[in-house]
Coordinates of C-alpha atoms and ligand atoms in Angstrom, one line a residue:
X1 CA 20.4 -27.0 14.0
X2 CA 17.6 -27.1 12.2
X3 CA 14.1 -26.5 14.2
X4 CA 11.5 -28.6 14.7
X5 CA 8.8 -27.6 14.2
X6 CA 8.4 -25.4 10.6
X7 CA 5.7 -23.4 11.9
X8 CA 5.8 -20.1 11.0
X9 CA 4.7 -16.6 13.0
X10 CA 2.8 -14.2 11.3
X11 CA 2.5 -10.5 13.5
X12 CA -1.3 -8.8 12.2
X13 CA -3.7 -10.0 9.7
X14 CA -3.1 -6.7 7.6
X15 CA -2.8 -6.8 3.8
X16 CA 0.7 -7.9 3.8
X17 CA 0.5 -10.5 7.2
X18 CA -2.3 -12.1 5.8
X19 CA -1.5 -12.7 1.8
X20 CA 1.6 -14.7 3.6
X21 CA -0.4 -16.6 5.4
X22 CA -2.3 -17.6 2.8
X23 CA 0.7 -17.9 0.9
X24 CA 2.8 -20.3 3.0
X25 CA -0.3 -22.5 4.4
X26 CA -1.2 -23.0 0.8
X27 CA 2.0 -24.4 0.1
X28 CA 1.9 -26.6 3.4
X29 CA 3.4 -24.7 6.3
X30 CA 1.8 -24.2 9.3
X31 CA 0.9 -20.4 10.3
X32 CA 0.6 -18.4 13.6
X33 CA -1.4 -15.7 12.7
X34 CA -1.2 -12.8 15.7
X35 CA -4.1 -10.3 15.3
X36 CA -4.6 -7.5 17.9
X37 CA -8.4 -6.3 16.5
X38 CA -11.3 -8.7 16.8
X39 CA -14.6 -9.7 15.2
X40 CA -16.3 -7.4 16.9
X41 CA -13.9 -4.6 15.1
X42 CA -11.8 -5.7 12.2
X43 CA -13.9 -3.9 9.8
X44 CA -13.4 -0.1 11.9
X45 CA -10.6 0.2 10.7
X46 CA -9.3 3.8 9.1
X47 CA -9.4 3.9 5.2
X48 CA -6.2 3.8 3.4
X49 CA -4.9 1.5 0.9
X50 CA -7.2 1.1 -2.4
X51 CA -4.9 1.0 -5.6
X52 CA -3.8 -2.5 -6.1
X53 CA -1.6 -2.6 -9.8
X54 CA -1.1 -5.7 -12.0
X55 CA 1.5 -7.1 -10.6
X56 CA 0.0 -7.3 -7.0
X57 CA -3.5 -8.6 -8.8
X58 CA -1.4 -11.2 -10.7
X59 CA 0.0 -12.4 -6.4
X60 CA -3.7 -12.2 -5.1
X61 CA -3.8 -14.3 -8.3
X62 CA -1.8 -16.9 -7.0
X63 CA -4.3 -17.2 -3.9
X64 CA -7.7 -17.6 -4.8
X65 CA -8.0 -13.5 -3.4
X66 CA -8.2 -11.8 -7.0
X67 CA -12.0 -13.8 -7.7
X68 CA -12.9 -12.0 -4.6
X69 CA -11.7 -8.7 -4.8
X70 CA -12.5 -8.0 -8.9
X71 CA -16.7 -8.1 -8.4
X72 CA -16.0 -6.0 -5.0
X73 CA -14.0 -3.0 -6.8
X74 CA -13.7 -0.9 -10.1
X75 CA -11.3 -2.1 -12.9
X76 CA -9.1 1.4 -14.1
X77 CA -7.4 1.1 -16.8
X78 CA -6.7 4.8 -17.0
X79 CA -5.0 7.2 -14.4
X80 CA -5.1 11.1 -15.1
X81 CA -2.7 13.5 -14.6
X82 CA -4.2 16.9 -14.2
X83 CA -3.0 21.1 -13.9
X84 CA -5.6 22.6 -11.1
X85 CA -4.5 25.6 -11.6
X86 CA -4.5 25.9 -15.6
X87 CA -8.4 23.4 -14.8
X88 CA -6.6 21.1 -18.2
X89 CA -6.0 17.8 -18.3
X90 CA -2.1 16.8 -18.8
X91 CA -2.0 13.3 -19.8
X92 CA -3.9 10.1 -19.6
X93 CA -2.0 6.7 -19.2
X94 CA -3.4 3.9 -20.3
X95 CA -2.2 0.3 -19.0
X96 CA -3.5 -1.2 -21.8
X97 CA 0.3 -0.7 -22.7
X98 CA 1.1 -3.3 -20.8
X99 CA -0.7 -5.8 -22.3
X100 CA 2.3 -8.1 -23.2
X101 CA 3.6 -7.5 -19.6
X102 CA 0.7 -8.3 -17.3
X103 CA -2.5 -10.9 -17.4
X104 CA -3.8 -7.4 -15.8
X105 CA -3.7 -4.5 -17.3
X106 CA -4.8 -2.6 -15.2
X107 CA -5.4 -1.6 -11.7
X108 CA -8.4 -2.7 -9.6
X109 CA -9.5 0.3 -7.0
X110 CA -10.6 -1.7 -4.2
X111 CA -10.0 -0.6 -0.7
X112 CA -7.9 -2.2 1.9
X113 CA -10.5 -3.4 4.3
X114 CA -12.0 -5.0 1.5
X115 CA -9.1 -6.9 1.1
X116 CA -8.4 -7.7 4.6
X117 CA -12.2 -8.8 5.3
X118 CA -12.2 -11.0 1.8
X119 CA -8.1 -12.7 2.9
X120 CA -9.6 -13.0 6.7
X121 CA -12.4 -15.1 5.5
X122 CA -10.3 -16.8 3.6
X123 CA -7.2 -17.3 6.5
X124 CA -10.0 -19.0 9.0
X125 CA -10.7 -21.4 6.3
X126 CA -7.6 -23.1 5.9
X127 CA -6.9 -25.5 8.4
X128 CA -3.1 -24.9 8.3
X129 CA -3.6 -20.8 9.9
X130 CA -4.1 -20.9 13.1
X131 CA -6.1 -17.3 13.4
X132 CA -5.4 -16.0 16.6
X133 CA -7.8 -12.5 16.7
X134 CA -8.3 -9.9 19.5
X135 CA -4.8 -11.3 20.2
X136 CA -2.1 -8.4 20.7
X137 CA 1.2 -9.6 20.8
X138 CA 3.5 -8.0 22.7
X139 CA 7.4 -9.5 22.4
X140 CA 9.1 -12.7 20.9
X141 CA 12.8 -14.1 22.2
X142 CA 14.9 -16.0 19.3
X143 CA 17.3 -18.6 19.5
X144 CA 19.8 -20.9 16.8
X145 CA 16.7 -22.5 16.6
X146 CA 13.0 -21.2 16.7
X147 CA 11.5 -18.0 18.2
X148 CA 8.7 -17.7 21.0
X149 CA 6.4 -14.9 20.5
X150 CA 4.3 -13.6 24.1
X151 CA 1.2 -12.0 23.2
X152 CA -2.3 -11.6 25.4
X153 CA -5.1 -13.9 24.3
X154 CA -8.7 -12.5 24.5
X155 CA -9.1 -13.2 27.9
X156 CA -6.1 -10.2 28.6
X157 CA -3.7 -13.8 29.5
X158 CA -0.8 -14.0 28.3
X159 CA 0.5 -16.9 26.0
X160 CA 3.2 -17.6 24.4
X161 CA 3.8 -19.4 20.7
X162 CA 6.6 -21.2 19.5
X163 CA 7.5 -21.2 15.7
X164 CA 10.7 -21.5 13.4
X165 CA 10.2 -17.8 12.2
X166 CA 8.3 -14.5 13.3
X167 CA 7.8 -12.8 10.3
X168 CA 6.7 -8.9 11.4
X169 CA 3.9 -7.8 9.6
X170 CA 2.6 -5.3 12.7
X171 CA 2.5 -2.0 10.4
X172 CA 4.9 0.9 10.5
X173 CA 5.0 0.6 15.0
X174 CA 6.1 -2.9 14.4
X175 CA 7.4 -4.6 18.4
X176 CA 9.9 -6.6 16.4
X177 CA 11.5 -3.9 14.6
X178 CA 11.6 -1.5 18.0
X179 CA 12.8 -4.8 19.8
X180 CA 15.4 -5.2 17.4
X181 CA 16.7 -2.1 17.5
X182 CA 16.6 -1.0 14.0
X183 CA 16.9 2.3 13.5
X184 CA 13.5 3.1 10.8
X185 CA 15.8 5.7 8.7
X186 CA 14.3 8.6 7.0
X187 CA 11.7 11.1 7.4
X188 CA 8.8 12.5 8.3
X189 CA 6.5 15.7 6.3
X190 CA 6.0 18.3 8.4
X191 CA 2.4 18.5 7.3
X192 CA -0.5 16.3 7.9
X193 CA -3.1 15.2 5.0
X194 CA -6.3 15.6 5.2
X195 CA -8.5 12.8 3.5
X196 CA -12.5 13.7 2.6
X197 CA -14.5 11.3 1.6
X198 CA -17.7 12.2 -1.1
X199 CA -20.1 10.5 -2.3
X200 CA -20.4 12.2 -5.9
X201 CA -19.6 11.8 -9.6
X202 CA -16.7 13.2 -10.7
X203 CA -16.2 11.7 -13.8
X204 CA -19.0 14.2 -15.1
X205 CA -16.1 16.6 -15.2
X206 CA -13.8 14.4 -16.7
X207 CA -12.3 12.8 -14.7
X208 CA -10.7 8.8 -14.8
X209 CA -11.0 7.2 -11.6
X210 CA -7.9 7.9 -10.4
X211 CA -6.5 11.3 -10.8
X212 CA -3.1 13.2 -9.2
X213 CA -3.8 16.8 -9.5
X214 CA -1.0 19.2 -9.7
X215 CA -1.6 22.5 -7.9
X216 CA 1.5 25.6 -6.9
X217 CA -1.0 26.0 -3.9
X218 CA -3.0 22.9 -3.1
X219 CA -2.3 20.0 -4.7
X220 CA -4.6 16.8 -5.1
X221 CA -5.2 13.0 -4.8
X222 CA -9.1 11.5 -6.5
X223 CA -9.9 8.2 -6.3
X224 CA -13.0 6.6 -6.7
X225 CA -14.4 3.6 -4.9
X226 CA -17.2 1.4 -5.9
X227 CA -20.3 1.5 -2.8
X228 CA -23.0 1.3 -1.7
X229 CA -22.4 4.2 -2.1
X230 CA -19.9 5.5 -4.5
X231 CA -18.0 7.3 -3.2
X232 CA -14.6 9.3 -4.3
X233 CA -11.4 10.2 -1.6
X234 CA -9.8 13.6 -2.4
X235 CA -6.5 13.6 -0.4
X236 CA -5.7 17.8 0.4
X237 CA -2.1 18.8 1.9
X238 CA -2.3 21.2 4.9
X239 CA -0.6 23.7 6.1
X240 CA 2.6 21.9 9.1
X241 CA 0.6 24.9 12.1
X242 CA -3.4 24.1 11.4
X243 CA -5.6 23.3 14.0
X244 CA -6.3 19.5 13.4
X245 CA -9.8 19.4 14.1
X246 CA -10.5 23.0 12.8
X247 CA -9.6 21.0 9.4
X248 CA -12.2 18.5 10.0
X249 CA -15.2 20.7 10.9
X250 CA -17.7 20.2 8.2
X251 CA -17.4 24.2 7.1
X252 CA -14.0 23.6 6.6
X253 CA -14.5 20.3 4.5
X254 CA -17.1 22.1 2.3
X255 CA -15.2 25.5 1.9
X256 CA -12.0 22.7 0.6
X257 CA -14.3 21.0 -1.9
X258 CA -16.1 23.8 -3.6
X259 CA -12.6 25.6 -4.0
X260 CA -11.9 22.4 -5.7
X261 CA -15.0 22.0 -7.7
X262 CA -17.7 24.6 -7.1
X263 CA -20.4 23.8 -7.7
X264 CA -22.8 25.8 -5.5
X265 CA -23.7 22.9 -3.4
X266 CA -23.1 21.0 -0.4
X267 CA -21.3 17.7 -1.1
X268 CA -22.3 14.7 0.5
X269 CA -19.3 14.0 3.1
X270 CA -19.2 10.8 3.8
X271 CA -16.1 10.6 6.2
X272 CA -12.9 12.6 6.6
X273 CA -9.9 12.1 8.4
X274 CA -6.2 13.4 8.8
X275 CA -2.9 11.1 8.4
X276 CA 0.9 12.2 9.0
X277 CA 3.4 11.1 6.1
X278 CA 6.3 8.9 6.8
X279 CA 9.3 8.2 3.7
X280 CA 11.3 5.5 6.3
X281 CA 12.8 2.3 5.7
X282 CA 14.5 -0.2 8.5
X283 CA 17.9 -0.6 8.1
X284 CA 17.6 -4.2 8.3
X285 CA 14.8 -6.2 7.4
X286 CA 16.3 -9.4 9.0
X287 CA 18.1 -10.6 12.6
X288 CA 18.4 -14.2 12.6
X289 CA 14.8 -16.1 12.5
X290 CA 12.5 -12.3 12.6
X291 CA 12.2 -10.9 9.5
X292 CA 10.0 -7.7 8.7
X293 CA 7.4 -7.2 5.7
X294 CA 5.0 -4.3 4.7
X295 CA 4.8 -1.5 6.9
X296 CA 7.0 -2.6 9.9
X297 CA 9.5 -3.0 6.8
X298 CA 9.1 0.8 5.0
X299 CA 6.5 3.4 4.7
X300 CA 6.2 6.3 2.7
X301 CA 3.7 8.6 1.0
X302 CA 0.5 7.5 -0.7
X303 CA 1.1 9.0 -4.1
X304 CA 1.4 6.4 -6.5
X305 CA -0.1 4.1 -4.3
X306 CA 2.8 1.8 -3.8
X307 CA 2.6 0.8 -0.2
X308 CA 0.6 -1.5 0.3
X309 CA 1.7 -3.2 -3.4
X310 CA 5.3 -2.9 -2.4
X311 CA 4.4 -4.4 1.1
X312 CA 2.4 -7.3 -0.3
X313 CA 5.0 -7.9 -3.2
X314 CA 7.7 -8.6 0.2
X315 CA 4.8 -11.4 0.5
X316 CA 4.5 -13.2 -1.9
X317 CA 8.9 -13.3 -1.9
X318 CA 9.4 -13.8 0.9
X319 CA 6.3 -17.0 0.9
X320 CA 8.4 -18.5 -1.9
X321 CA 11.6 -18.1 0.5
X322 CA 9.9 -19.9 3.9
X323 CA 8.8 -22.4 2.2
X324 CA 12.1 -23.7 0.6
X325 CA 14.4 -23.3 3.8
X326 CA 11.3 -25.4 5.7
X327 CA 11.4 -27.5 3.0
X328 CA 15.4 -27.9 3.3
X329 CA 15.4 -26.9 -0.4
X330 CA 17.2 -23.9 -0.1
X331 CA 19.3 -22.8 3.4
X332 CA 18.2 -19.8 5.4
X333 CA 20.5 -17.8 3.8
X334 CA 17.8 -17.0 0.8
X335 CA 16.5 -14.6 3.6
X336 CA 19.1 -12.7 3.2
X337 CA 18.4 -12.4 -0.4
X338 CA 15.0 -11.9 0.9
X339 CA 16.4 -8.8 2.6
X340 CA 19.2 -7.5 -0.3
X341 CA 16.2 -7.7 -3.1
X342 CA 12.7 -5.6 -0.9
X343 CA 14.9 -3.7 0.3
X344 CA 16.2 -2.5 -2.8
X345 CA 13.0 -1.8 -4.0
X346 CA 12.0 -0.2 -0.9
X347 CA 14.7 2.5 -2.0
X348 CA 15.5 2.7 -5.3
X349 CA 11.6 2.2 -6.1
X350 CA 8.6 3.3 -3.6
X351 CA 10.8 6.0 -1.3
X352 CA 12.3 7.5 -4.4
X353 CA 8.8 7.6 -6.7
X354 CA 7.0 8.1 -4.1
X355 CA 9.2 11.7 -3.1
X356 CA 9.5 12.2 -6.6
X357 CA 5.8 12.2 -7.5
X358 CA 4.2 14.7 -4.4
X359 CA 7.7 17.0 -5.5
X360 CA 6.0 16.8 -8.9
X361 CA 2.6 17.4 -7.5
X362 CA 3.5 20.5 -5.5
X363 CA 6.0 22.1 -7.9
X364 CA 6.0 25.7 -7.7
X365 CA 8.3 26.9 -10.2
X366 CA 5.4 27.9 -13.5
X367 CA 8.6 27.2 -15.8
X368 CA 9.7 23.6 -14.2
X369 CA 5.8 22.7 -13.7
X370 CA 5.5 23.7 -17.2
X371 CA 8.8 21.3 -18.3
X372 CA 7.0 18.8 -15.9
X373 CA 3.5 18.8 -17.4
X374 CA 5.4 18.8 -21.5
X375 CA 7.2 15.6 -19.8
X376 CA 4.2 14.0 -18.9
X377 CA 2.5 14.7 -22.3
X378 CA 5.0 13.4 -24.7
X379 CA 5.3 10.6 -22.6
X380 CA 1.8 9.3 -22.4
X381 CA 1.3 9.9 -26.5
X382 CA 4.4 7.9 -27.3
X383 CA 3.2 3.8 -26.8
X384 CA 7.3 3.2 -25.9
X385 CA 7.5 6.2 -22.9
X386 CA 4.3 5.2 -21.9
X387 CA 5.4 1.2 -21.1
X388 CA 8.6 2.3 -20.0
X389 CA 6.9 4.6 -17.3
X390 CA 3.7 2.4 -16.5
X391 CA 6.1 -0.9 -15.8
X392 CA 7.4 1.8 -13.5
X393 CA 5.2 3.4 -11.9
X394 CA 3.1 0.4 -11.4
X395 CA 6.0 -1.3 -9.6
X396 CA 6.3 -4.9 -12.5
X397 CA 10.3 -3.1 -13.1
X398 CA 10.9 -3.2 -9.3
X399 CA 9.8 -6.4 -9.8
X400 CA 12.1 -7.3 -12.4
X401 CA 15.2 -5.8 -11.5
X402 CA 15.1 -7.4 -7.6
X403 CA 14.8 -10.6 -9.8
X404 CA 18.5 -9.8 -10.9
X405 CA 19.9 -9.3 -7.2
X406 CA 21.5 -12.1 -6.2
Ligands
FAD501 C1 -4.4 7.3 3.5 C2 -3.5 6.4 2.8 C3 -4.0 6.0 1.6 C4 -3.3 4.8 1.3 N1 -3.0 4.3 0.0 C5 -2.3 3.2 -0.9 C6 -2.6 3.1 -2.3 O1 -3.9 3.3 -3.0 N2 -1.9 1.6 -2.2 C7 -1.1 1.2 -1.7 O2 -0.7 0.6 -1.9 N3 -0.9 1.8 -0.1 C8 -1.6 3.1 0.3 N4 -1.6 3.5 1.6 C9 -0.4 2.6 2.5 C10 -1.0 0.9 2.8 O3 -1.9 1.4 4.1 C11 0.2 0.7 4.1 O4 1.0 0.5 3.5 C12 -0.5 -1.1 3.6 O5 -2.3 -0.7 4.9 C13 0.4 -1.4 5.1 O6 -0.2 -3.3 5.2 P1 0.7 -4.1 6.3 O7 -0.5 -5.3 6.3 O8 2.2 -4.1 6.3 O9 -0.2 -3.3 7.7 P2 -1.0 -2.3 8.2 O10 -1.8 -2.4 6.9 O11 -0.8 -1.1 8.9 O12 -1.9 -3.7 9.2 C14 -0.7 -4.2 10.5 C15 -1.6 -5.5 10.7 O13 -1.0 -6.1 12.4 C16 -2.1 -5.0 13.6 N5 -1.6 -5.2 14.6 C17 -0.4 -3.8 14.6 N6 0.0 -4.2 16.2 C18 -0.3 -5.6 16.7 C19 0.5 -5.8 17.9 N7 1.0 -5.3 18.7 N8 -0.7 -7.4 18.0 C20 -1.0 -8.0 16.7 N9 -2.1 -6.9 15.3 C21 -0.6 -6.1 15.9 C22 -3.2 -4.2 13.1 O14 -4.3 -4.5 13.5 C23 -2.9 -4.7 11.4 O15 -4.0 -5.9 11.1 C24 -2.1 4.1 2.0 C25 -2.1 4.7 3.3 C26 -2.5 5.5 4.0 C27 -2.5 6.3 5.0

């Protein structure tokens, strides 16, 4: 039986939930968007994703979000691989090689918090989105014809909302995934990653806006974000047994930065935090009328900037299919195609590449390191190889491959 209401209930106003809600509402599908954070604390989220690949920019553009983000971000056509041990630039990759593949031959360095801030403003202004802030989703039930989501409202009262489908964009701790008892297959790295945000212009030392730095002892990533104040984010690995509070003491942070770049003067540290890195993919992305998207379906290391990007790609893929199902232009079997396409991308692209990226940066064997660096150099210098590399690293290849999946 077809549901009487074509409403989609989206849990979580992160980048994935907001993009999905906007893409659906702009195609006249009514949405209820439930978010635990409220007006008072929505902007107090820890720093996370921020590199937006070309294909993701095309999707933001489709819903009118790109024009709001571009002025708040940094257009970065080039990214670097560095050898920290040898203090040398290994390779510079220029997205100009993708000029015939995308309208946006660059990444936009624009942090997740700015993306959700702008997208939330758009969601608030859209009459088709019933936005419930300060509302914590607690569980759901489904029948053959619809779903009911339970949540606590801002006053702490239990409430329910009914719809045709529920999409979990709640992040890695998805209640929907747990209630459906869907296994989150994969592993968690034993070491935490230390993130330090610094107000210092690393470009004066030759770095690009986005840098992957290999080192047998202490690999790192270095990314530039637009201020004020302009900030750079440096990621460092930590040892599994290290004391967490000792790692983030101001002297320890300064010492680590001075080892990385000895300036002899204290760095202006804006913020720091530690995070755990998981490499996991849900065994299923759909069970009846409940669907997983973004971090609730897959999580990965941030090396390569693929988590949020691939989550946003889930959102747009799913929106197009839900619209067709709700307009009765397609059978709900197309939602299984969503799972086949996006699970394939999560396993074969996002997981495979991020695991490989970490190995590449942390490689200890000098002969393998030399070989890796030679290959990167050769690839960056040959326009054909560079384009193929960039199609993969920017996830365009993953989208093209998914299109071939029936
Ligand atoms: C340090 C770091 C750097 C990263 N860098 C990058 C990068 O450069 N590029 C990239 O692509 N990815 C990156 N990632 C990954 C990226 O942040 C995530 O993949 C992305 O945020 C996932 O988006 P999401 O919308 O699925 O989930 P989330 O961003 O986790 O959003 C989930 C939302 O759901 C809400 N919520 C949760 N539970 C409930 C509930 N019970 N009821 C109501 N609401 C709820 C939360 O408050 C939140 O607003 C990085 C991650 C980290 C940790």
